[in-house]
Structure formats: structure tokens, C-alpha cells
């Protein structure tokens, strides 16, 4: 039994924790054994919590001391290579310069890398290899590869050289091509690989557009991208012609086209808009895919009917004499339209629509009146006052076809007027 002396207050505190208070009065009974065990368990839990908190704080302090120690060693030893400078007209890839880490060098488009593409920070805190440089790429066209390859080594045996060849699927450049491909030198298609020796191991790599080969992975052979992606397959590299070059390839377009921004497609040059045509003052310039046409729009000469030109592409019939049936059966107006399409365009396809602004009679009829290549065309009614000219079979270019769409207006089966639309189709020799 614990007894609080008479000269002390009636309340007593054990240690400094207010959670555990024992009140003992004289004459009262001692706490039971169960109460004592419960109090001891609570004290034990409190001590365990304090011990766990102490151990966690100790571990955190040890980690901080270890990190501080390591940073002090690194700062004292200077365990990083000096920052390598990027080559002129190029850039450096990689921001970690510690021992064992690599940096890579690439050149801007139009330049080729001379020297190692990859350098490693050695244990001696020096970079492997020599500082590379970028040299302007000697070619007539723009390469589509992201980076130009390094120059071939002069020590490479001639017996190992492979001549670069263009794709077998690509046709030979015609004299009308906007730019002619250049052949590659034999030594440029095979070159030595770039090998790095570090910690007893050797790693060899090739420039972009080359694949590693040889018994010891010491040779880089040019990849013929044009053969891998021929023109006749989906995902082809060039829409017209592909010519292989060392480490890359070139796309060429025919005359009348220019390469698009991504360098693989061909975009038509509008000679009429850019004033690159030689049409006379009385001719109209019509831009076609890959070329242009100078057309002359003249009103026809018919028996008993005369026409005047009311606009550059429209002729109107003069009034007929009373009772002249031949004149009244001639078209009231003749319109001229010129369309440009690519070769082998899919069919059926809507080419042109003819509509009546107002209807005087009770019936409108649409049909083909004539023209060259009628087997490729058809006319269908697409509305109460509209007829549609359709291409029903593909046309392989180059070709020039004509279709005459006739719209007849009737009142109780009596002809009120005929309106003729002459459509001329210029088909390109190319499918783009």
C-alpha cells in the first residue's frame, strides 16, 4: 500500500505524466492487482512509443550525415568530367557528366558529324575520343534523315565497300524532274563503327541510317531505306521517287511539283497564280496537276443561231426570228468549265453540278449531249432543279476528256429552252 505523508497534499503525481495519477488516503484500501497491471501496461506502451520515436529520429540523422559525407567527398574529389561543348551547327545530348555517363552529339539538318557520335566520361575524369565537329553536307537535295552520318574513314579497305543504290521500285529520274538524284561514292556505304571501351567491356554503335555488321561488330553498313519501303507498299517513304544515300535517302518530285514541308510528298505548283505561264491575252490559264493549260473560249457557230460572249466562260444566243425552229432548238446558253484531276481517281465520284436558277416550264430534263470519253461519265438527277455529272470509271492519265451536260426545260412536252454546259477534264499523269 502506498501512503501519502500527512504533510503532503492529498493528490500525488507519479513522475511527470498527468495520465497516471494515484490517490491514496489513509484508511482506504490498496489498489487491486488488476488495476496495478493495467497501469503498468500503459507505462510500458508509453515507453515503447518513445523508444520507436527515438530510433526513427536516429535513423534519419544517420541518413543526413551519410549524404553530407558523400557530397563532401564528391566536392573534394571533383568526380565529374568537364562540361563538353556542343559542336558548331550542332548540339549535345546529355546533362550528367559523372564517371561512366555518356553524352551524344548531333548536327543540324544540312550538316554531317565528323568524329565520335558518343563520348563517355572515364574514371580518369576525361572524355573518351575527340571533340566532334559538324561539316556542311555536300548534296544537291535535302536529306530527310534527322541527322547526317559521319564521314567515312580513309583506312577502310576498298574490298569492304558497298555501292549505294537507289530502290528498284523507284523509276529512273526523268529529264523533266525538278531535281536529279546524285549517286553515292562506294566508300560512303560502309564505314567503321564507333566503339567505346569502358570497365572491360566494348560497346559499338553506328550512325543513323547504318546497321552494325562484321565479325567483331566493327563495320557499319548503309541501310537502303528505299528497298525497305518500296513505292508500291503502304507507308512508302516518297510519293514519287526515292533515291538512297549514305545513311539517309532523298525524295524527288517531277516537274511542276515541289516537295512539301515534311519532304516526302509532292505539292502541285500553281503556274497560273505564280505567273509562271505563257498564255496570251485572249486565252485563259487553267492550272493542272503538274502543269497548266492555255485554253481559248470561243462561242460556236450554228445554222440560223448566233452567240455573243457575255462573260469569259459563257455565251448567250441572240434572239431568234419568229418561226425559226432551227434557231429555237439551239442552246439558249453555253457555259464552259475546266476541271483538273489526278490519274486513276476512284469512282464513282461527283465532278460537277448543274442547277436552274428559275423554272418557267413544268419539267426539267438532264442528260449527256456529247463529248469525248462519254463512257467515263454519267448524269443523274440530284434535286428538283439540279443534275449531277458523275465519273463512273477511273481514268489513267495523262488524258483530256470532255462531257456536255444538257438541261432542257419543257412545258407540256413542248421545248422552252436548252442550256448546255461543256466540262473539260484534264487528267494528270500522276496519282498525286
JSON list of C-alpha atoms in Angstrom, two decimals, residues 253-430:
[
{"chain": "A", "resi": 253, "resn": "UNK", "atom": "CA", "xyz": [9.27, 15.26, -107.40]},
{"chain": "A", "resi": 254, "resn": "UNK", "atom": "CA", "xyz": [8.52, 15.59, -111.14]},
{"chain": "A", "resi": 255, "resn": "UNK", "atom": "CA", "xyz": [8.44, 18.89, -112.96]},
{"chain": "A", "resi": 256, "resn": "UNK", "atom": "CA", "xyz": [5.53, 21.07, -111.93]},
{"chain": "A", "resi": 257, "resn": "UNK", "atom": "CA", "xyz": [5.69, 19.88, -108.33]},
{"chain": "A", "resi": 258, "resn": "UNK", "atom": "CA", "xyz": [7.63, 20.89, -105.26]},
{"chain": "A", "resi": 259, "resn": "UNK", "atom": "CA", "xyz": [8.44, 18.92, -102.14]},
{"chain": "A", "resi": 260, "resn": "UNK", "atom": "CA", "xyz": [6.15, 19.54, -99.19]},
{"chain": "A", "resi": 261, "resn": "UNK", "atom": "CA", "xyz": [7.46, 20.61, -95.79]},
{"chain": "A", "resi": 262, "resn": "UNK", "atom": "CA", "xyz": [7.83, 17.06, -94.49]},
{"chain": "A", "resi": 263, "resn": "UNK", "atom": "CA", "xyz": [9.96, 16.29, -97.57]},
{"chain": "A", "resi": 264, "resn": "UNK", "atom": "CA", "xyz": [8.20, 13.14, -98.75]},
{"chain": "A", "resi": 265, "resn": "UNK", "atom": "CA", "xyz": [5.11, 14.35, -100.59]},
{"chain": "A", "resi": 266, "resn": "UNK", "atom": "CA", "xyz": [4.84, 16.45, -103.73]},
{"chain": "A", "resi": 267, "resn": "UNK", "atom": "CA", "xyz": [2.70, 19.58, -103.93]},
{"chain": "A", "resi": 268, "resn": "UNK", "atom": "CA", "xyz": [1.45, 20.98, -107.23]},
{"chain": "A", "resi": 269, "resn": "UNK", "atom": "CA", "xyz": [2.82, 24.35, -108.31]},
{"chain": "A", "resi": 270, "resn": "UNK", "atom": "CA", "xyz": [0.08, 26.71, -109.45]},
{"chain": "A", "resi": 271, "resn": "UNK", "atom": "CA", "xyz": [1.70, 28.26, -112.51]},
{"chain": "A", "resi": 272, "resn": "UNK", "atom": "CA", "xyz": [-1.35, 30.43, -113.19]},
{"chain": "A", "resi": 273, "resn": "UNK", "atom": "CA", "xyz": [-1.23, 32.05, -109.77]},
{"chain": "A", "resi": 274, "resn": "UNK", "atom": "CA", "xyz": [2.55, 32.44, -109.67]},
{"chain": "A", "resi": 275, "resn": "UNK", "atom": "CA", "xyz": [2.58, 33.84, -113.23]},
{"chain": "A", "resi": 276, "resn": "UNK", "atom": "CA", "xyz": [4.83, 31.02, -114.48]},
{"chain": "A", "resi": 277, "resn": "UNK", "atom": "CA", "xyz": [2.68, 30.58, -117.60]},
{"chain": "A", "resi": 278, "resn": "UNK", "atom": "CA", "xyz": [2.86, 31.96, -121.15]},
{"chain": "A", "resi": 279, "resn": "UNK", "atom": "CA", "xyz": [-0.82, 32.23, -122.08]},
{"chain": "A", "resi": 280, "resn": "UNK", "atom": "CA", "xyz": [-1.82, 35.07, -124.39]},
{"chain": "A", "resi": 281, "resn": "UNK", "atom": "CA", "xyz": [-4.28, 37.82, -123.52]},
{"chain": "A", "resi": 282, "resn": "UNK", "atom": "CA", "xyz": [-7.19, 36.11, -125.27]},
{"chain": "A", "resi": 283, "resn": "UNK", "atom": "CA", "xyz": [-6.51, 32.78, -123.52]},
{"chain": "A", "resi": 284, "resn": "UNK", "atom": "CA", "xyz": [-7.43, 31.59, -120.05]},
{"chain": "A", "resi": 285, "resn": "UNK", "atom": "CA", "xyz": [-4.84, 29.84, -117.85]},
{"chain": "A", "resi": 286, "resn": "UNK", "atom": "CA", "xyz": [-6.05, 26.62, -116.20]},
{"chain": "A", "resi": 287, "resn": "UNK", "atom": "CA", "xyz": [-3.81, 25.10, -113.56]},
{"chain": "A", "resi": 288, "resn": "UNK", "atom": "CA", "xyz": [-3.47, 21.32, -113.75]},
{"chain": "A", "resi": 289, "resn": "UNK", "atom": "CA", "xyz": [-1.63, 18.82, -111.57]},
{"chain": "A", "resi": 290, "resn": "UNK", "atom": "CA", "xyz": [2.00, 19.20, -112.56]},
{"chain": "A", "resi": 291, "resn": "UNK", "atom": "CA", "xyz": [1.40, 21.66, -115.42]},
{"chain": "A", "resi": 292, "resn": "UNK", "atom": "CA", "xyz": [-1.03, 24.21, -116.86]},
{"chain": "A", "resi": 293, "resn": "UNK", "atom": "CA", "xyz": [-3.19, 24.65, -119.94]},
{"chain": "A", "resi": 294, "resn": "UNK", "atom": "CA", "xyz": [-3.88, 27.73, -122.04]},
{"chain": "A", "resi": 295, "resn": "UNK", "atom": "CA", "xyz": [-7.47, 27.45, -123.24]},
{"chain": "A", "resi": 296, "resn": "UNK", "atom": "CA", "xyz": [-9.40, 29.59, -125.70]},
{"chain": "A", "resi": 297, "resn": "UNK", "atom": "CA", "xyz": [-13.12, 30.03, -125.04]},
{"chain": "A", "resi": 298, "resn": "UNK", "atom": "CA", "xyz": [-14.96, 30.89, -128.27]},
{"chain": "A", "resi": 299, "resn": "UNK", "atom": "CA", "xyz": [-18.66, 30.98, -128.98]},
{"chain": "A", "resi": 300, "resn": "UNK", "atom": "CA", "xyz": [-19.80, 28.33, -131.50]},
{"chain": "A", "resi": 301, "resn": "UNK", "atom": "CA", "xyz": [-21.16, 28.95, -134.98]},
{"chain": "A", "resi": 302, "resn": "UNK", "atom": "CA", "xyz": [-24.52, 27.31, -135.67]},
{"chain": "A", "resi": 303, "resn": "UNK", "atom": "CA", "xyz": [-27.04, 27.45, -138.50]},
{"chain": "A", "resi": 304, "resn": "UNK", "atom": "CA", "xyz": [-29.60, 30.20, -138.02]},
{"chain": "A", "resi": 305, "resn": "UNK", "atom": "CA", "xyz": [-28.21, 30.93, -134.49]},
{"chain": "A", "resi": 306, "resn": "UNK", "atom": "CA", "xyz": [-25.63, 33.45, -133.38]},
{"chain": "A", "resi": 307, "resn": "UNK", "atom": "CA", "xyz": [-23.96, 33.80, -129.98]},
{"chain": "A", "resi": 308, "resn": "UNK", "atom": "CA", "xyz": [-22.27, 36.58, -128.09]},
{"chain": "A", "resi": 309, "resn": "UNK", "atom": "CA", "xyz": [-19.82, 36.23, -125.23]},
{"chain": "A", "resi": 310, "resn": "UNK", "atom": "CA", "xyz": [-21.40, 37.61, -122.05]},
{"chain": "A", "resi": 311, "resn": "UNK", "atom": "CA", "xyz": [-18.58, 36.50, -119.70]},
{"chain": "A", "resi": 312, "resn": "UNK", "atom": "CA", "xyz": [-15.16, 34.83, -120.07]},
{"chain": "A", "resi": 313, "resn": "UNK", "atom": "CA", "xyz": [-16.78, 31.39, -119.71]},
{"chain": "A", "resi": 314, "resn": "UNK", "atom": "CA", "xyz": [-20.32, 31.92, -121.07]},
{"chain": "A", "resi": 315, "resn": "UNK", "atom": "CA", "xyz": [-22.02, 32.51, -124.43]},
{"chain": "A", "resi": 316, "resn": "UNK", "atom": "CA", "xyz": [-25.66, 33.60, -124.89]},
{"chain": "A", "resi": 317, "resn": "UNK", "atom": "CA", "xyz": [-27.80, 33.06, -128.00]},
{"chain": "A", "resi": 318, "resn": "UNK", "atom": "CA", "xyz": [-29.20, 36.11, -129.74]},
{"chain": "A", "resi": 319, "resn": "UNK", "atom": "CA", "xyz": [-32.99, 36.26, -130.08]},
{"chain": "A", "resi": 320, "resn": "UNK", "atom": "CA", "xyz": [-34.38, 34.09, -132.88]},
{"chain": "A", "resi": 321, "resn": "UNK", "atom": "CA", "xyz": [-36.60, 35.30, -135.68]},
{"chain": "A", "resi": 322, "resn": "UNK", "atom": "CA", "xyz": [-40.28, 34.45, -135.35]},
{"chain": "A", "resi": 323, "resn": "UNK", "atom": "CA", "xyz": [-40.97, 30.95, -136.63]},
{"chain": "A", "resi": 324, "resn": "UNK", "atom": "CA", "xyz": [-37.29, 29.93, -136.93]},
{"chain": "A", "resi": 325, "resn": "UNK", "atom": "CA", "xyz": [-37.50, 26.43, -135.39]},
{"chain": "A", "resi": 326, "resn": "UNK", "atom": "CA", "xyz": [-33.83, 25.65, -136.10]},
{"chain": "A", "resi": 327, "resn": "UNK", "atom": "CA", "xyz": [-32.76, 28.66, -134.07]},
{"chain": "A", "resi": 328, "resn": "UNK", "atom": "CA", "xyz": [-35.12, 27.94, -131.19]},
{"chain": "A", "resi": 329, "resn": "UNK", "atom": "CA", "xyz": [-33.77, 24.39, -130.88]},
{"chain": "A", "resi": 330, "resn": "UNK", "atom": "CA", "xyz": [-30.20, 25.65, -130.43]},
{"chain": "A", "resi": 331, "resn": "UNK", "atom": "CA", "xyz": [-28.98, 26.05, -126.83]},
{"chain": "A", "resi": 332, "resn": "UNK", "atom": "CA", "xyz": [-30.06, 29.28, -125.15]},
{"chain": "A", "resi": 333, "resn": "UNK", "atom": "CA", "xyz": [-26.67, 29.47, -123.40]},
{"chain": "A", "resi": 334, "resn": "UNK", "atom": "CA", "xyz": [-23.39, 27.57, -123.43]},
{"chain": "A", "resi": 335, "resn": "UNK", "atom": "CA", "xyz": [-21.12, 27.52, -120.35]},
{"chain": "A", "resi": 336, "resn": "UNK", "atom": "CA", "xyz": [-17.50, 26.32, -120.28]},
{"chain": "A", "resi": 337, "resn": "UNK", "atom": "CA", "xyz": [-15.86, 24.73, -117.23]},
{"chain": "A", "resi": 338, "resn": "UNK", "atom": "CA", "xyz": [-12.38, 23.18, -116.81]},
{"chain": "A", "resi": 339, "resn": "UNK", "atom": "CA", "xyz": [-11.52, 20.64, -114.11]},
{"chain": "A", "resi": 340, "resn": "UNK", "atom": "CA", "xyz": [-8.14, 19.17, -113.09]},
{"chain": "A", "resi": 341, "resn": "UNK", "atom": "CA", "xyz": [-7.96, 15.68, -111.55]},
{"chain": "A", "resi": 342, "resn": "UNK", "atom": "CA", "xyz": [-5.27, 13.13, -110.71]},
{"chain": "A", "resi": 343, "resn": "UNK", "atom": "CA", "xyz": [-4.72, 9.85, -112.54]},
{"chain": "A", "resi": 344, "resn": "UNK", "atom": "CA", "xyz": [-6.72, 6.74, -111.54]},
{"chain": "A", "resi": 345, "resn": "UNK", "atom": "CA", "xyz": [-9.04, 8.72, -109.30]},
{"chain": "A", "resi": 346, "resn": "UNK", "atom": "CA", "xyz": [-11.53, 6.44, -107.57]},
{"chain": "A", "resi": 347, "resn": "UNK", "atom": "CA", "xyz": [-15.05, 6.20, -108.99]},
{"chain": "A", "resi": 348, "resn": "UNK", "atom": "CA", "xyz": [-17.95, 6.83, -108.82]},
{"chain": "A", "resi": 349, "resn": "UNK", "atom": "CA", "xyz": [-17.26, 10.47, -107.97]},
{"chain": "A", "resi": 350, "resn": "UNK", "atom": "CA", "xyz": [-19.22, 13.70, -108.32]},
{"chain": "A", "resi": 351, "resn": "UNK", "atom": "CA", "xyz": [-17.48, 16.08, -110.72]},
{"chain": "A", "resi": 352, "resn": "UNK", "atom": "CA", "xyz": [-19.94, 18.89, -111.40]},
{"chain": "A", "resi": 353, "resn": "UNK", "atom": "CA", "xyz": [-23.50, 20.04, -110.65]},
{"chain": "A", "resi": 354, "resn": "UNK", "atom": "CA", "xyz": [-25.84, 21.94, -112.99]},
{"chain": "A", "resi": 355, "resn": "UNK", "atom": "CA", "xyz": [-28.76, 23.86, -111.49]},
{"chain": "A", "resi": 356, "resn": "UNK", "atom": "CA", "xyz": [-31.59, 26.01, -112.85]},
{"chain": "A", "resi": 357, "resn": "UNK", "atom": "CA", "xyz": [-31.91, 29.38, -111.14]},
{"chain": "A", "resi": 358, "resn": "UNK", "atom": "CA", "xyz": [-35.60, 29.53, -112.01]},
{"chain": "A", "resi": 359, "resn": "UNK", "atom": "CA", "xyz": [-38.00, 27.22, -113.83]},
{"chain": "A", "resi": 360, "resn": "UNK", "atom": "CA", "xyz": [-40.53, 28.56, -116.36]},
{"chain": "A", "resi": 361, "resn": "UNK", "atom": "CA", "xyz": [-41.95, 25.24, -117.53]},
{"chain": "A", "resi": 362, "resn": "UNK", "atom": "CA", "xyz": [-43.27, 22.23, -115.68]},
{"chain": "A", "resi": 363, "resn": "UNK", "atom": "CA", "xyz": [-40.39, 19.81, -116.44]},
{"chain": "A", "resi": 364, "resn": "UNK", "atom": "CA", "xyz": [-36.57, 19.80, -116.32]},
{"chain": "A", "resi": 365, "resn": "UNK", "atom": "CA", "xyz": [-34.52, 17.10, -118.00]},
{"chain": "A", "resi": 366, "resn": "UNK", "atom": "CA", "xyz": [-30.78, 16.40, -117.60]},
{"chain": "A", "resi": 367, "resn": "UNK", "atom": "CA", "xyz": [-28.60, 14.27, -119.86]},
{"chain": "A", "resi": 368, "resn": "UNK", "atom": "CA", "xyz": [-25.33, 13.88, -121.77]},
{"chain": "A", "resi": 369, "resn": "UNK", "atom": "CA", "xyz": [-25.37, 15.65, -125.13]},
{"chain": "A", "resi": 370, "resn": "UNK", "atom": "CA", "xyz": [-21.94, 14.57, -126.32]},
{"chain": "A", "resi": 371, "resn": "UNK", "atom": "CA", "xyz": [-18.21, 14.96, -125.74]},
{"chain": "A", "resi": 372, "resn": "UNK", "atom": "CA", "xyz": [-15.08, 12.80, -125.84]},
{"chain": "A", "resi": 373, "resn": "UNK", "atom": "CA", "xyz": [-14.97, 9.96, -123.30]},
{"chain": "A", "resi": 374, "resn": "UNK", "atom": "CA", "xyz": [-18.70, 9.55, -122.73]},
{"chain": "A", "resi": 375, "resn": "UNK", "atom": "CA", "xyz": [-18.12, 6.03, -121.37]},
{"chain": "A", "resi": 376, "resn": "UNK", "atom": "CA", "xyz": [-16.48, 7.53, -118.28]},
{"chain": "A", "resi": 377, "resn": "UNK", "atom": "CA", "xyz": [-19.38, 9.88, -117.41]},
{"chain": "A", "resi": 378, "resn": "UNK", "atom": "CA", "xyz": [-22.98, 9.73, -116.34]},
{"chain": "A", "resi": 379, "resn": "UNK", "atom": "CA", "xyz": [-25.60, 12.33, -115.44]},
{"chain": "A", "resi": 380, "resn": "UNK", "atom": "CA", "xyz": [-28.05, 11.83, -112.60]},
{"chain": "A", "resi": 381, "resn": "UNK", "atom": "CA", "xyz": [-30.78, 14.00, -111.18]},
{"chain": "A", "resi": 382, "resn": "UNK", "atom": "CA", "xyz": [-29.89, 15.05, -107.64]},
{"chain": "A", "resi": 383, "resn": "UNK", "atom": "CA", "xyz": [-32.73, 17.51, -106.97]},
{"chain": "A", "resi": 384, "resn": "UNK", "atom": "CA", "xyz": [-35.84, 19.10, -108.42]},
{"chain": "A", "resi": 385, "resn": "UNK", "atom": "CA", "xyz": [-33.72, 21.68, -110.25]},
{"chain": "A", "resi": 386, "resn": "UNK", "atom": "CA", "xyz": [-30.25, 20.06, -110.11]},
{"chain": "A", "resi": 387, "resn": "UNK", "atom": "CA", "xyz": [-28.39, 17.48, -112.21]},
{"chain": "A", "resi": 388, "resn": "UNK", "atom": "CA", "xyz": [-25.02, 15.91, -111.31]},
{"chain": "A", "resi": 389, "resn": "UNK", "atom": "CA", "xyz": [-22.15, 14.90, -113.61]},
{"chain": "A", "resi": 390, "resn": "UNK", "atom": "CA", "xyz": [-20.53, 11.70, -112.29]},
{"chain": "A", "resi": 391, "resn": "UNK", "atom": "CA", "xyz": [-17.22, 9.99, -113.08]},
{"chain": "A", "resi": 392, "resn": "UNK", "atom": "CA", "xyz": [-18.18, 6.30, -113.25]},
{"chain": "A", "resi": 393, "resn": "UNK", "atom": "CA", "xyz": [-14.85, 4.70, -114.25]},
{"chain": "A", "resi": 394, "resn": "UNK", "atom": "CA", "xyz": [-11.25, 5.70, -113.31]},
{"chain": "A", "resi": 395, "resn": "UNK", "atom": "CA", "xyz": [-9.16, 7.45, -115.93]},
{"chain": "A", "resi": 396, "resn": "UNK", "atom": "CA", "xyz": [-5.45, 6.77, -116.33]},
{"chain": "A", "resi": 397, "resn": "UNK", "atom": "CA", "xyz": [-3.58, 9.93, -117.24]},
{"chain": "A", "resi": 398, "resn": "UNK", "atom": "CA", "xyz": [-2.36, 11.85, -118.98]},
{"chain": "A", "resi": 399, "resn": "UNK", "atom": "CA", "xyz": [-5.65, 12.43, -120.76]},
{"chain": "A", "resi": 400, "resn": "UNK", "atom": "CA", "xyz": [-8.10, 15.17, -121.75]},
{"chain": "A", "resi": 401, "resn": "UNK", "atom": "CA", "xyz": [-11.80, 14.34, -121.81]},
{"chain": "A", "resi": 402, "resn": "UNK", "atom": "CA", "xyz": [-14.94, 16.36, -122.46]},
{"chain": "A", "resi": 403, "resn": "UNK", "atom": "CA", "xyz": [-18.53, 15.97, -121.34]},
{"chain": "A", "resi": 404, "resn": "UNK", "atom": "CA", "xyz": [-21.52, 18.05, -122.45]},
{"chain": "A", "resi": 405, "resn": "UNK", "atom": "CA", "xyz": [-24.32, 18.24, -119.88]},
{"chain": "A", "resi": 406, "resn": "UNK", "atom": "CA", "xyz": [-27.65, 19.34, -121.31]},
{"chain": "A", "resi": 407, "resn": "UNK", "atom": "CA", "xyz": [-30.54, 20.77, -119.28]},
{"chain": "A", "resi": 408, "resn": "UNK", "atom": "CA", "xyz": [-33.86, 21.03, -121.16]},
{"chain": "A", "resi": 409, "resn": "UNK", "atom": "CA", "xyz": [-36.89, 22.99, -119.96]},
{"chain": "A", "resi": 410, "resn": "UNK", "atom": "CA", "xyz": [-40.33, 21.86, -121.15]},
{"chain": "A", "resi": 411, "resn": "UNK", "atom": "CA", "xyz": [-43.93, 22.95, -120.78]},
{"chain": "A", "resi": 412, "resn": "UNK", "atom": "CA", "xyz": [-46.44, 20.17, -121.53]},
{"chain": "A", "resi": 413, "resn": "UNK", "atom": "CA", "xyz": [-43.71, 18.35, -123.51]},
{"chain": "A", "resi": 414, "resn": "UNK", "atom": "CA", "xyz": [-43.01, 21.42, -125.60]},
{"chain": "A", "resi": 415, "resn": "UNK", "atom": "CA", "xyz": [-39.39, 22.61, -125.55]},
{"chain": "A", "resi": 416, "resn": "UNK", "atom": "CA", "xyz": [-38.96, 26.03, -123.95]},
{"chain": "A", "resi": 417, "resn": "UNK", "atom": "CA", "xyz": [-35.18, 26.17, -123.85]},
{"chain": "A", "resi": 418, "resn": "UNK", "atom": "CA", "xyz": [-31.91, 24.22, -123.84]},
{"chain": "A", "resi": 419, "resn": "UNK", "atom": "CA", "xyz": [-28.87, 25.03, -121.72]},
{"chain": "A", "resi": 420, "resn": "UNK", "atom": "CA", "xyz": [-25.50, 23.40, -122.45]},
{"chain": "A", "resi": 421, "resn": "UNK", "atom": "CA", "xyz": [-22.56, 23.02, -120.06]},
{"chain": "A", "resi": 422, "resn": "UNK", "atom": "CA", "xyz": [-19.26, 21.87, -121.57]},
{"chain": "A", "resi": 423, "resn": "UNK", "atom": "CA", "xyz": [-16.94, 20.32, -118.96]},
{"chain": "A", "resi": 424, "resn": "UNK", "atom": "CA", "xyz": [-13.30, 19.64, -119.92]},
{"chain": "A", "resi": 425, "resn": "UNK", "atom": "CA", "xyz": [-11.35, 17.25, -117.70]},
{"chain": "A", "resi": 426, "resn": "UNK", "atom": "CA", "xyz": [-7.52, 17.46, -117.56]},
{"chain": "A", "resi": 427, "resn": "UNK", "atom": "CA", "xyz": [-6.16, 14.21, -116.10]},
{"chain": "A", "resi": 428, "resn": "UNK", "atom": "CA", "xyz": [-2.64, 14.31, -114.61]},
{"chain": "A", "resi": 429, "resn": "UNK", "atom": "CA", "xyz": [-0.09, 11.57, -115.42]},
{"chain": "A", "resi": 430, "resn": "UNK", "atom": "CA", "xyz": [0.47, 11.15, -111.66]}
]
